[in-house]
Tab-separated table of C-alpha atoms and ligand atoms in Angstrom:
chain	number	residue	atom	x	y	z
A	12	UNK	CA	148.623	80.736	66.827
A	13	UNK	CA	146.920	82.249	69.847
A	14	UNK	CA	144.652	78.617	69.617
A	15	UNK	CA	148.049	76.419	69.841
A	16	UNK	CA	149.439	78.605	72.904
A	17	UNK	CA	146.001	78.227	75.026
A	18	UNK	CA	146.357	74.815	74.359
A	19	UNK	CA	150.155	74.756	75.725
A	20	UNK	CA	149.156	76.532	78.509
A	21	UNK	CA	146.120	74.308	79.579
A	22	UNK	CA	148.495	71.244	79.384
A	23	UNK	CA	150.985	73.095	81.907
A	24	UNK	CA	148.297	73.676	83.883
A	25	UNK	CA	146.552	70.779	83.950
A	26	UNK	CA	148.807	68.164	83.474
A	27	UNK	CA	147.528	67.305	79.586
A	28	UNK	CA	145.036	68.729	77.242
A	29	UNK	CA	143.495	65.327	75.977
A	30	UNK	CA	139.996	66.028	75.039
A	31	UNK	CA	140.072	69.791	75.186
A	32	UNK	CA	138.441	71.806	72.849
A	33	UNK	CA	139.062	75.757	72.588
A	34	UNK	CA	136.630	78.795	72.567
A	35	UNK	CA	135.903	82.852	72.218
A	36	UNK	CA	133.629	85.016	73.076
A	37	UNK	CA	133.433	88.793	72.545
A	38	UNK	CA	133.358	91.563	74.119
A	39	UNK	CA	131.425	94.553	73.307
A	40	UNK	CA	131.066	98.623	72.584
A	41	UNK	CA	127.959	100.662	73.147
A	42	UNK	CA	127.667	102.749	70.005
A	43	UNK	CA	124.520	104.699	71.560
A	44	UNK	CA	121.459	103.765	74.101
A	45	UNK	CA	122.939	104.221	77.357
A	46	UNK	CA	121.258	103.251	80.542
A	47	UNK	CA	118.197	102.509	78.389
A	48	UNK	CA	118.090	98.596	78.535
A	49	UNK	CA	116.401	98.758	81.828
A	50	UNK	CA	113.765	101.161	80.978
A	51	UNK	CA	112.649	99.177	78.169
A	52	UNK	CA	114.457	101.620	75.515
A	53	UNK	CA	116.746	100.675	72.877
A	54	UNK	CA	120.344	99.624	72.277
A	55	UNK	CA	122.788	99.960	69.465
A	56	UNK	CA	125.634	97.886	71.081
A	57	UNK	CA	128.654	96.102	68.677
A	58	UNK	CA	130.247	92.496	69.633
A	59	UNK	CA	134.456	93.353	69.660
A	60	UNK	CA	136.934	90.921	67.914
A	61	UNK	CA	138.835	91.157	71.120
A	62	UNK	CA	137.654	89.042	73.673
A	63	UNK	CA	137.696	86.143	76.192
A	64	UNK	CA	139.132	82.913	75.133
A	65	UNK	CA	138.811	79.610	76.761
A	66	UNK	CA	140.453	75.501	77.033
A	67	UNK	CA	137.999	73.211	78.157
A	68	UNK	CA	137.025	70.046	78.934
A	69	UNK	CA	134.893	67.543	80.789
A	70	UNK	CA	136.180	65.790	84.023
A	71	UNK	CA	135.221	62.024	85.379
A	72	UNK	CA	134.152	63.430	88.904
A	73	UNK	CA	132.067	66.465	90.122
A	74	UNK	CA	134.829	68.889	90.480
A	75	UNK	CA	135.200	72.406	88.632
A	76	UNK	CA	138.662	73.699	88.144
A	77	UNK	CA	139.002	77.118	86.703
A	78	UNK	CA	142.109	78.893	86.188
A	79	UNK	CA	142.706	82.230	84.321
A	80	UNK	CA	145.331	83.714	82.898
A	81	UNK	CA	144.901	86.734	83.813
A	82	UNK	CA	145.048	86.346	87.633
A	83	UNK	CA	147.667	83.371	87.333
A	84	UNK	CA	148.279	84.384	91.372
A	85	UNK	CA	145.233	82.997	92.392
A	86	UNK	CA	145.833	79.343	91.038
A	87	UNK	CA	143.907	76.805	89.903
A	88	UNK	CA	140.274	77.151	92.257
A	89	UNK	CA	138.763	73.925	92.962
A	90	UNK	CA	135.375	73.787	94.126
A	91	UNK	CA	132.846	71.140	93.910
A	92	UNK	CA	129.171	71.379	91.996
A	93	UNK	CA	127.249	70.407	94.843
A	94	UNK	CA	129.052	73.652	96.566
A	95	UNK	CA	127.977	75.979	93.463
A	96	UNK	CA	125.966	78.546	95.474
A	97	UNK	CA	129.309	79.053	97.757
A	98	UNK	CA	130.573	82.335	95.894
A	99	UNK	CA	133.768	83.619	97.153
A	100	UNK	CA	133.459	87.482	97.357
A	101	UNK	CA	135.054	89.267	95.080
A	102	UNK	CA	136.341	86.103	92.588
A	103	UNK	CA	136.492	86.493	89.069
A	104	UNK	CA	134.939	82.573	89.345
A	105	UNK	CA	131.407	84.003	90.307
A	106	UNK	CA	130.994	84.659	86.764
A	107	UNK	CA	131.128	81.503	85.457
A	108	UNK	CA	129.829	79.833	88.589
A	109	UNK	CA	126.903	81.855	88.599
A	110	UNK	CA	126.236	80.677	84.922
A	111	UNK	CA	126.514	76.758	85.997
A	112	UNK	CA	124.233	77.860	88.874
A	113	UNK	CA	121.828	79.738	86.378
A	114	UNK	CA	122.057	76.735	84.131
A	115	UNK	CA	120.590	74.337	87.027
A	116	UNK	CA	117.834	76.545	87.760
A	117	UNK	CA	116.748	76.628	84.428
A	118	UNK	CA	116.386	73.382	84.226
A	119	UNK	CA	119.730	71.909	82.561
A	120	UNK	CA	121.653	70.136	85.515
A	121	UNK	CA	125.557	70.712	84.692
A	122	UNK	CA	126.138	66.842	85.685
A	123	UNK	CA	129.919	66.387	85.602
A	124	UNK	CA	132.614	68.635	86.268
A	125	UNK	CA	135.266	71.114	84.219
A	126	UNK	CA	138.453	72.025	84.141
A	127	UNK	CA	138.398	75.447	82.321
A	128	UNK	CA	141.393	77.553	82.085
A	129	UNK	CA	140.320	81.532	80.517
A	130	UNK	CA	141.936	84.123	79.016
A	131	UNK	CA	140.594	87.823	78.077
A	132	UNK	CA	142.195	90.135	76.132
A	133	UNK	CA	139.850	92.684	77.157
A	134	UNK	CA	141.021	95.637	79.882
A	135	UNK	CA	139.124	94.564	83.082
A	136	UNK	CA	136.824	96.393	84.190
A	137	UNK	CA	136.953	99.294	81.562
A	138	UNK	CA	133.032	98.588	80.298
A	139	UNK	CA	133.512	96.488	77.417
A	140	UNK	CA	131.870	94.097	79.207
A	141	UNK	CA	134.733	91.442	80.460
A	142	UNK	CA	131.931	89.911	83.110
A	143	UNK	CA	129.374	89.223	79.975
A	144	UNK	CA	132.295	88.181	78.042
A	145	UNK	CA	132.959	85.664	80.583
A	146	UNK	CA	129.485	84.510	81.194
A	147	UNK	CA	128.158	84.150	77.721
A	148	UNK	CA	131.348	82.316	77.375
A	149	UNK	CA	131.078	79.640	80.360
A	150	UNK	CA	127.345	79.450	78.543
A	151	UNK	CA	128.466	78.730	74.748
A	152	UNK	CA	130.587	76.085	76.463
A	153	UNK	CA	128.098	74.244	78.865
A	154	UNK	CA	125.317	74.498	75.563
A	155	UNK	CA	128.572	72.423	73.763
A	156	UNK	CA	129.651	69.946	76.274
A	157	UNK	CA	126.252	68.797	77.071
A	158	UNK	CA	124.443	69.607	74.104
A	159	UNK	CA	121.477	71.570	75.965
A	160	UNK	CA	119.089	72.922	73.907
A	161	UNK	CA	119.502	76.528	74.138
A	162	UNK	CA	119.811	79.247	71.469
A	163	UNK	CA	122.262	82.687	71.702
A	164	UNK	CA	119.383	84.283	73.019
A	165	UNK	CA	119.042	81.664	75.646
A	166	UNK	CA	122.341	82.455	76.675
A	167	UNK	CA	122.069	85.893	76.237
A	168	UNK	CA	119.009	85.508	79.032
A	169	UNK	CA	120.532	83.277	81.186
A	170	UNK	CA	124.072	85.086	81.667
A	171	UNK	CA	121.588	88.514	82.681
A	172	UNK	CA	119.810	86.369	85.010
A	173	UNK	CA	123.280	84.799	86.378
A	174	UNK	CA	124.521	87.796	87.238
A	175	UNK	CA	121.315	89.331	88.916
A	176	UNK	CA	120.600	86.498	91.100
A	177	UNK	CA	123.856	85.286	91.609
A	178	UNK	CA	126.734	88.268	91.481
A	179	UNK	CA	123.707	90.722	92.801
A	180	UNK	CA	123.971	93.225	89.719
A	181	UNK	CA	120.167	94.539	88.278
A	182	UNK	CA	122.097	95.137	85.018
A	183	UNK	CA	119.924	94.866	81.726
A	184	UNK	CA	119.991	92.354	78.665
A	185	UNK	CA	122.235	94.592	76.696
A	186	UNK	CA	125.784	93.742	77.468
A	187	UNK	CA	125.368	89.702	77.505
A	188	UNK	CA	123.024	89.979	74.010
A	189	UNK	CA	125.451	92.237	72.555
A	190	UNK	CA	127.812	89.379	73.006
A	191	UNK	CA	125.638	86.058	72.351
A	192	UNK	CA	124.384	87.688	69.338
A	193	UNK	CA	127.482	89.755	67.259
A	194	UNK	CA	127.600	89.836	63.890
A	195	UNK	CA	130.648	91.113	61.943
A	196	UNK	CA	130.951	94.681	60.786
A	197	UNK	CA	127.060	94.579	62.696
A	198	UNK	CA	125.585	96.541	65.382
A	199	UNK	CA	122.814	95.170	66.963
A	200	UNK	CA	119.689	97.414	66.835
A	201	UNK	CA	117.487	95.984	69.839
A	202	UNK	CA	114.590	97.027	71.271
A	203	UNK	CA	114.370	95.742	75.115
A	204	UNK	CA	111.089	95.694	75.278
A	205	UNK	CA	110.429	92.668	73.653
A	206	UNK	CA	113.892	91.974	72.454
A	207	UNK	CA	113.199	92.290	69.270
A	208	UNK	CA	116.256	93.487	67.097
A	209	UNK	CA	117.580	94.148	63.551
A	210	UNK	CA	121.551	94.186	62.393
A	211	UNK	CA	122.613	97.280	61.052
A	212	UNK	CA	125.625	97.174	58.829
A	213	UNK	CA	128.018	99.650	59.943
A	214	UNK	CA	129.978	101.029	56.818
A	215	UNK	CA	132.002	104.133	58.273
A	216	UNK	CA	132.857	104.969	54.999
A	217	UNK	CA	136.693	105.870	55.889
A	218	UNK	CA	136.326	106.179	59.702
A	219	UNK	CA	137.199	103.856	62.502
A	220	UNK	CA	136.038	103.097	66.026
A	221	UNK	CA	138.670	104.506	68.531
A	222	UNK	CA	137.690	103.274	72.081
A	223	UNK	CA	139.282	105.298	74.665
A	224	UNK	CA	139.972	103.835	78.586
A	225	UNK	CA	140.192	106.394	80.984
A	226	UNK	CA	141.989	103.741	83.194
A	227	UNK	CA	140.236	105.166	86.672
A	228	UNK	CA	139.565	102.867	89.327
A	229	UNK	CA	136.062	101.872	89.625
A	230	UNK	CA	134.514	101.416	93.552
A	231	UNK	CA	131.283	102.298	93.915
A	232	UNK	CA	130.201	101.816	90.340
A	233	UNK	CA	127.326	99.009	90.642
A	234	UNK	CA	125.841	100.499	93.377
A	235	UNK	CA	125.160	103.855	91.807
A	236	UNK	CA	124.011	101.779	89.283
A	237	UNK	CA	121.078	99.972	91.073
A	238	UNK	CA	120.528	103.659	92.534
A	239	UNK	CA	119.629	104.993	88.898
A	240	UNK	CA	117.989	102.211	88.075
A	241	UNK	CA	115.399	102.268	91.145
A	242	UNK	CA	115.502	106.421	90.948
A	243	UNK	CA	113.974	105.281	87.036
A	244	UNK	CA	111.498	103.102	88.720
A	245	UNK	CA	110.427	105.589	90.934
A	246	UNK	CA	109.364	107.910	88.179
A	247	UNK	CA	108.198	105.194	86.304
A	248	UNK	CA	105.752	104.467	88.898
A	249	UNK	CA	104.931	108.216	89.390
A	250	UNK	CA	104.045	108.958	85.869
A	251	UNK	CA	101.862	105.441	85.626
A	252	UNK	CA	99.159	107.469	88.295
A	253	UNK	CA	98.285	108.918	84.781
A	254	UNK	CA	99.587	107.798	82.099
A	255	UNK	CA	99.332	103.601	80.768
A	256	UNK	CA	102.574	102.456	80.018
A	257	UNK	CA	104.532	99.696	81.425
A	258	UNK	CA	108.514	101.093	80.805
A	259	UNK	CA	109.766	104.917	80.003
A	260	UNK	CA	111.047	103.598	76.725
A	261	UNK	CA	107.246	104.218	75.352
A	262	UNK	CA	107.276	107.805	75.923
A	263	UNK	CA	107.888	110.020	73.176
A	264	UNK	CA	110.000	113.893	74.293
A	265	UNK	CA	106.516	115.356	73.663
A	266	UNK	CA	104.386	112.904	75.996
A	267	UNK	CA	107.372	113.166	78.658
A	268	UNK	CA	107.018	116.721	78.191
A	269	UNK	CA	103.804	116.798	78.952
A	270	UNK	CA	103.368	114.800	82.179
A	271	UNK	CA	106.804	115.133	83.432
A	272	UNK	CA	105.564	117.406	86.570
A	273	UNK	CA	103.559	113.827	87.858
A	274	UNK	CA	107.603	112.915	88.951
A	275	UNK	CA	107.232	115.461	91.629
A	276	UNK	CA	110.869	115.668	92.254
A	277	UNK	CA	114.082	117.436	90.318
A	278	UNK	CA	116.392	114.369	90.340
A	279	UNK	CA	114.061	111.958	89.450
A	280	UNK	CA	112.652	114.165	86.461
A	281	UNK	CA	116.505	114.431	85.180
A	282	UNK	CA	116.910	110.986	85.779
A	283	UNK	CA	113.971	109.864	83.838
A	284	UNK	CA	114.235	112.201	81.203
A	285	UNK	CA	117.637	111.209	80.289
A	286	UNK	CA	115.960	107.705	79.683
A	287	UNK	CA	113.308	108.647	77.223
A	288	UNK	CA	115.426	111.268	75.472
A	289	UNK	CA	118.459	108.764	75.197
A	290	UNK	CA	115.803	106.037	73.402
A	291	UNK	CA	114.863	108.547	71.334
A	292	UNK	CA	118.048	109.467	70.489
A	293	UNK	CA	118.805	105.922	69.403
A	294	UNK	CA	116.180	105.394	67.252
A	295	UNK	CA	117.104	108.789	65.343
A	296	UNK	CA	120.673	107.057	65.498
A	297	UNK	CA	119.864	104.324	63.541
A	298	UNK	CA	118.407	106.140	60.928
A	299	UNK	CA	121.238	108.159	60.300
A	300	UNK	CA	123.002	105.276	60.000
A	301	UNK	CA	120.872	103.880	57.270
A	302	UNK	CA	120.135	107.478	55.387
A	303	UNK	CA	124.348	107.342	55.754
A	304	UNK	CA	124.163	110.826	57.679
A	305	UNK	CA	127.604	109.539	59.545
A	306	UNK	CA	127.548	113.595	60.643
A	307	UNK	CA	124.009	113.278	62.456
A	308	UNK	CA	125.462	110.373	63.900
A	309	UNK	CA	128.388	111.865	65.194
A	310	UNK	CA	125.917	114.560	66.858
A	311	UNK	CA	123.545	112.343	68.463
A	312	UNK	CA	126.278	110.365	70.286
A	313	UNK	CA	127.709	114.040	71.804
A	314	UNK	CA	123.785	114.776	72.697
A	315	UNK	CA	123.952	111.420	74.438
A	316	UNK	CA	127.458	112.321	76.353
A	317	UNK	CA	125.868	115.127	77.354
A	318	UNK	CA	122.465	113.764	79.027
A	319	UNK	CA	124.583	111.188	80.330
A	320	UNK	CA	126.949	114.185	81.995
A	321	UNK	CA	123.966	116.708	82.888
A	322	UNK	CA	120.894	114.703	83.916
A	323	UNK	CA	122.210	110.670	84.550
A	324	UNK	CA	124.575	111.992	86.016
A	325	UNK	CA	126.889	109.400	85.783
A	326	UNK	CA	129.922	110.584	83.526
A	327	UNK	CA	132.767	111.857	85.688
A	328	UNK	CA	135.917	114.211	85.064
A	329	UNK	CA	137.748	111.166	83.892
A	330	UNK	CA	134.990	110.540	80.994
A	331	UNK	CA	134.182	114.322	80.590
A	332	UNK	CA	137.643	114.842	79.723
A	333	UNK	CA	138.588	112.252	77.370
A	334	UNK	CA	135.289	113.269	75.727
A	335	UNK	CA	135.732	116.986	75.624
A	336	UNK	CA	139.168	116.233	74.225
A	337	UNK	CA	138.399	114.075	71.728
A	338	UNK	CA	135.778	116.482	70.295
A	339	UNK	CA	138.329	119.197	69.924
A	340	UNK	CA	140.493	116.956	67.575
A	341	UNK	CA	140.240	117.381	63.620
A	342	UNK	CA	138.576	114.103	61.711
A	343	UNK	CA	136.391	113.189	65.135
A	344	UNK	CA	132.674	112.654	64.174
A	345	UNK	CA	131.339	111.961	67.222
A	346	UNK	CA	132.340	110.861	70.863
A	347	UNK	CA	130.684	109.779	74.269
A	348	UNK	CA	130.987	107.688	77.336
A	349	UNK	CA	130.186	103.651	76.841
A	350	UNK	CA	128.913	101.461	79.721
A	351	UNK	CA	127.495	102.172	82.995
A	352	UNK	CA	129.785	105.274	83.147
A	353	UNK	CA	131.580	106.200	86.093
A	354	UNK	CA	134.991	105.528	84.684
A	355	UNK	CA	135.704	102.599	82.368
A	356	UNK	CA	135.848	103.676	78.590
A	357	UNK	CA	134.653	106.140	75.943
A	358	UNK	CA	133.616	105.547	72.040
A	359	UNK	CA	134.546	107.372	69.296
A	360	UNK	CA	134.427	107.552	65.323
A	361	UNK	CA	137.040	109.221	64.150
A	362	UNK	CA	138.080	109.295	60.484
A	363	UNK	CA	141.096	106.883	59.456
A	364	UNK	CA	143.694	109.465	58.769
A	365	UNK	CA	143.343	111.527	61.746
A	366	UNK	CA	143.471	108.707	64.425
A	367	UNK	CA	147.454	109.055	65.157
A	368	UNK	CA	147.270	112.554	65.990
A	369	UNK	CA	143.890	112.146	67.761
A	370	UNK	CA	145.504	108.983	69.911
A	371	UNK	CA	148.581	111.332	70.471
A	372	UNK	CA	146.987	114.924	71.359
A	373	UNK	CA	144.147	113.379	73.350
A	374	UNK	CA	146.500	111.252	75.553
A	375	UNK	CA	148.934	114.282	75.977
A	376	UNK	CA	145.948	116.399	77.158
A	377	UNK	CA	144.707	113.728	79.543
A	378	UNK	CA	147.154	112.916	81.002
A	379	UNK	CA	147.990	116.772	81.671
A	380	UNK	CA	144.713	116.812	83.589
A	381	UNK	CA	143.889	114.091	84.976
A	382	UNK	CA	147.873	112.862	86.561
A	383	UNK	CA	147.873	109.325	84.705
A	384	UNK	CA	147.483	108.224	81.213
A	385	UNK	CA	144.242	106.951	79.297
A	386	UNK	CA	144.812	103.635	76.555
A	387	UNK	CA	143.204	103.505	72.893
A	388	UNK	CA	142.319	101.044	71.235
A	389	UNK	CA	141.270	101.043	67.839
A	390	UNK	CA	138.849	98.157	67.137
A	391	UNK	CA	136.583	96.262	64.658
A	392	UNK	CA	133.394	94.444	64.825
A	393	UNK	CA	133.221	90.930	65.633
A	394	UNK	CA	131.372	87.718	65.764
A	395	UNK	CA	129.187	85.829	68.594
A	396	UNK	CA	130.613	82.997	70.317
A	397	UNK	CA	132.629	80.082	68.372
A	398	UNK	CA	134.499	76.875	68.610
A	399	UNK	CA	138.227	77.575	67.351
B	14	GLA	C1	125.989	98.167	82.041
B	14	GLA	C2	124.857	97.162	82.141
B	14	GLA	C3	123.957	97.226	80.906
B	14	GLA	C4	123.502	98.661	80.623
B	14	GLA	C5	124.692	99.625	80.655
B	14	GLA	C6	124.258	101.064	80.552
B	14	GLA	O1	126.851	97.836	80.975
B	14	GLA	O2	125.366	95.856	82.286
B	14	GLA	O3	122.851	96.373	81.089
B	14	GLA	O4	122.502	99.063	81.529
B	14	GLA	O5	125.465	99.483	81.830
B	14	GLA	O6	123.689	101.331	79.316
């Protein structure tokens, strides 16, 4: 269904849809590990069944034509390979640009042109990860079209480096190997420090994943994100007079604890003990998970809204409220902020037969607060990339 209409709508768009082949990649949900990836902590991300779907094919000449869907005002933009380090500021078509780009400089030369049209049914912008989506995507479909020899992981790597060299964000690997690397009904239990990861079936037992968008506008997010990231660095440094470690994600509370004072500065202590409590916090996480303590799960994720609120500093009253909300509703077992913060969504788990009046009384009370409404969306785990 969805497959047939892409494929009607690449053929208005481009004339015909001989040769074209169609594709989808995830997007993705932070479960718990926030703001950890950097600082060589770990990650218990999930890949989405919603997603970013694409129609495309190879051209004759050295063209790229991409067109999406979802900002059908801007056309069809044309731009030539030889131009690909021309980015246009503030176009959606850096993504996948900057993955042809990344492509070349890892040595596989994108040789002919595309004509690509997308489509994402994930909100822009809310921190599912629509940018990753996008990239891993443009990735799956250059490893297809010219059969380079590059694993998920490669493109996992690659869509990071794609969007630190060439869109200027120091994100982490979390968001694009969340994506590459989904497994259904999975979460993805990886360790950034050497990537190393394990799939952890997530049986809720009765209880679904509510995600909840606080729909605010998001301006200065990514640069208050390079700011925590270098104020983590900072202390990093600080605490390496002393102590041999190469990330804060080998720190234990106790160790942190102990040296903490080394930081020499109040913000930077708060900053950096967010990180090591937060990987710490995940690794406890997981275990619940496995000793199926869904309770002490449900706890550690409100621990990890907290930090996030108190010493990251990077919630919001947007977040804050959603999340403070949500917690006062019967049948909720745990609740936080997802993403970089600042906006964009929340996670929950909230048991099945509570989630209409939890929807209901949490938008009511949001809305009440905040002056505009926030959207739910109650999802399930999904798969990497595919052909459809
Ligand atoms: C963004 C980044 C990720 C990660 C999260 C915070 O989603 O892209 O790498 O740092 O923020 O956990």
């Amino acid at each position: 269904m969805m497959k047939q209409e892409l494929l009607k709508k690449f053929e208005e768009v481009f004339g015909d849809a001989n040769g074209a082949a169609v594709y989808f990649a995830p997007g993705r949900v932070n479960l718990i590990g926030e703001h950890t990836d950097y600082n060589g902590g770990h990650v218990f991300p999930c890949a989405l069944t919603i997603g970013t779907y694409a129609v495309a094919r190879l051209r004759e000449d050295d063209k790229l034509c991409l067109y999406s869907m979802n900002f059908e005002e801007s056309g069809i933009g044309e731009s030539r390979l030889a131009d690909i380090e021309q980015k246009t500021p503030g176009d959606w078509r850096n993504y996948p640009k900057g993955i042809i780009w990344a492509f070349g400089k890892k040595g596989f030369e994108v040789t002919k042109g595309l004509d690509i049209l997308y489509f994402g049914n994930i909100p822009n912008g809310s921190g599912l990860s629509s940018s990753a989506s996008i990239e891993v995507l443009t990735g799956f479909i250059l490893k297809e079209l010219f059969g380079f020899d590059v694993t998920n992981q490669d493109l996992a790597l690659i869509g990071q480096f794609s969007e630190n060299q060439y869109n200027g964000v120091n994100c982490g690997i979390m968001d694009q190997f969340a994506i590459a690397m989904g497994k259904e009904d999975s979460a993805i239990f990886l360790d950034t420090a050497d990537l190393s990861f394990e799939y952890a079936p997530i049986a809720l037992a009765g209880a679904k994943i509510v995600i909840l968008n606080t729909n605010k506008k998001r301006g200065l997010g990514d640069s208050k994100y390079n700011e925590r990231r270098a104020e983590c660095e900072a202390a990093l440094a600080s605490l390496q007079t002393k102590l041999s470690i190469k990330s804060l994600g080998e720190l234990t509370e106790d160790e942190f604890e102990a040296n903490k004072e080394l930081i020499g500065d109040e913000i930077k202590i708060k900053r950096a003990k967010h990180a090591v409590y937060e990987n710490q916090r995940t690794i406890k996480a997981v275990q619940a998970l496995k000793d199926n303590d869904l309770a002490l799960f449900g706890k550690l994720m409100i621990a990890s809204h907290d930090s996030l609120r108190d010493d990251y500093e990077v919630t919001g009253k947007e977040l804050d409220t959603l999340v403070a909300e949500a917690l006062k509703q019967d049948g909720v077992i745990g609740a936080r902020m997802t993403g970089a913060g600042f906006g964009g969504c929340a996670v929950s788990i909230v048991k099945e037969e509570a989630v209409a009046a939890f929807i209901e009384n949490v938008g009511k009370a949001y809305e009440e607060q905040i002056g505009y409404a926030a959207d739910f969306y109650v999802v399930e785990i999904g798969d990497g990339p595919s052909v459809l």
